[in-house]
Amino acid sequence: MSFQAYLDAVEKKTGLTPRQLVEIAGEKGFDASTPAAPIVQWLAEDYGVGRGHAMAMVHVITKGPQISAKHVGSGGTHADPTDTLWLDGAATNPHP
C-alpha cells in the first residue's frame, strides 16, 4: 500500500480530507513537536482510525506532505507517483 493510499483510506473512513484533519490537528495544538502517541490516540478515539493509518497522518501533521523519494516510481508495493502527498481529497488527486 502506498503512502498516498493510506491517506486515501483515512479520508474514506473519516469523511474528511487529510488537509481537513491537519487543520483540526492544528486547532487541537498538534504540530511538529507533538509525539506520535497523542495524535494516534486522538484519531482512534474521534474517528476510529487504526494505528498504521494514523501513523501516516502523524507524518503529515508533524512533517508536512513531503515524503522520501525512495519509493517514487519504484513500481513496488509502497510506490508513490510523487514525493509530495495529495492532501485535498482522493477525488481531486491529479496522480491517481
Tab-separated table of C-alpha atoms in Angstrom, residues 11-88:
chain	number	residue	atom	x	y	z
A	11	GLU	CA	-10.326	10.046	4.150
A	12	LYS	CA	-12.766	7.263	3.291
A	13	LYS	CA	-13.061	6.228	6.960
A	14	THR	CA	-13.413	9.722	8.427
A	15	GLY	CA	-15.170	11.613	5.637
A	16	LEU	CA	-12.504	14.312	5.970
A	17	THR	CA	-9.623	15.059	3.630
A	18	PRO	CA	-6.127	14.800	5.040
A	19	ARG	CA	-5.869	18.595	4.814
A	20	GLN	CA	-9.015	18.990	6.930
A	21	LEU	CA	-7.583	16.605	9.517
A	22	VAL	CA	-4.303	18.551	9.551
A	23	GLU	CA	-6.279	21.739	10.201
A	24	ILE	CA	-8.251	20.107	13.030
A	25	ALA	CA	-4.992	18.749	14.463
A	26	GLY	CA	-3.577	22.273	14.469
A	27	GLU	CA	-6.648	23.559	16.289
A	28	LYS	CA	-6.046	20.862	18.914
A	29	GLY	CA	-2.465	22.085	19.329
A	30	PHE	CA	-0.744	19.257	17.460
A	31	ASP	CA	2.296	20.345	15.459
A	32	ALA	CA	5.844	19.312	14.509
A	33	SER	CA	6.790	18.996	18.193
A	34	THR	CA	3.948	16.611	19.080
A	35	PRO	CA	4.897	12.968	19.715
A	36	ALA	CA	3.009	10.350	17.706
A	37	ALA	CA	1.074	8.812	20.617
A	38	PRO	CA	-1.315	11.704	21.329
A	39	ILE	CA	-2.142	12.080	17.631
A	40	VAL	CA	-2.718	8.344	17.206
A	41	GLN	CA	-4.938	8.336	20.294
A	42	TRP	CA	-6.975	11.311	19.036
A	43	LEU	CA	-7.512	9.740	15.603
A	44	ALA	CA	-8.521	6.419	17.181
A	45	GLU	CA	-10.905	7.934	19.715
A	46	ASP	CA	-12.552	10.540	17.489
A	47	TYR	CA	-12.507	8.768	14.115
A	48	GLY	CA	-11.806	5.067	14.689
A	49	VAL	CA	-8.574	5.233	12.679
A	50	GLY	CA	-6.193	2.307	13.227
A	51	ARG	CA	-2.555	2.717	14.188
A	52	GLY	CA	-0.985	2.195	10.755
A	53	HIS	CA	-3.252	4.679	9.055
A	54	ALA	CA	-2.900	7.099	11.967
A	55	MET	CA	0.875	6.962	11.601
A	56	ALA	CA	0.522	8.174	8.006
A	57	MET	CA	-1.432	11.143	9.362
A	58	VAL	CA	1.189	11.670	12.084
A	59	HIS	CA	3.775	12.144	9.348
A	60	VAL	CA	1.632	14.701	7.530
A	61	ILE	CA	0.729	16.567	10.736
A	62	THR	CA	4.290	16.710	12.051
A	63	LYS	CA	6.371	16.828	8.871
A	64	GLY	CA	4.074	18.025	6.094
A	65	PRO	CA	3.222	16.361	2.776
A	66	GLN	CA	6.796	15.799	1.569
A	67	ILE	CA	7.966	12.170	1.678
A	68	SER	CA	11.189	10.406	0.793
A	69	ALA	CA	11.712	9.873	-2.916
A	70	LYS	CA	12.867	6.317	-2.100
A	71	HIS	CA	9.718	4.652	-3.435
A	72	VAL	CA	8.735	7.174	-6.117
A	73	GLY	CA	8.430	5.356	-9.412
A	74	SER	CA	9.873	2.156	-7.933
A	75	GLY	CA	6.924	0.034	-9.035
A	76	GLY	CA	6.997	-1.718	-5.677
A	77	THR	CA	4.157	-2.273	-3.240
A	78	HIS	CA	4.785	1.026	-1.487
A	79	ALA	CA	5.418	3.072	-4.637
A	80	ASP	CA	4.002	6.575	-4.862
A	81	PRO	CA	3.867	8.575	-8.119
A	82	THR	CA	5.377	11.675	-6.495
A	83	ASP	CA	7.289	12.707	-3.382
A	84	THR	CA	4.518	15.104	-2.350
A	85	LEU	CA	1.361	13.653	-0.854
A	86	TRP	CA	-2.015	14.947	-2.031
A	87	LEU	CA	-3.966	16.297	0.927
A	88	ASP	CA	-7.047	17.719	-0.806
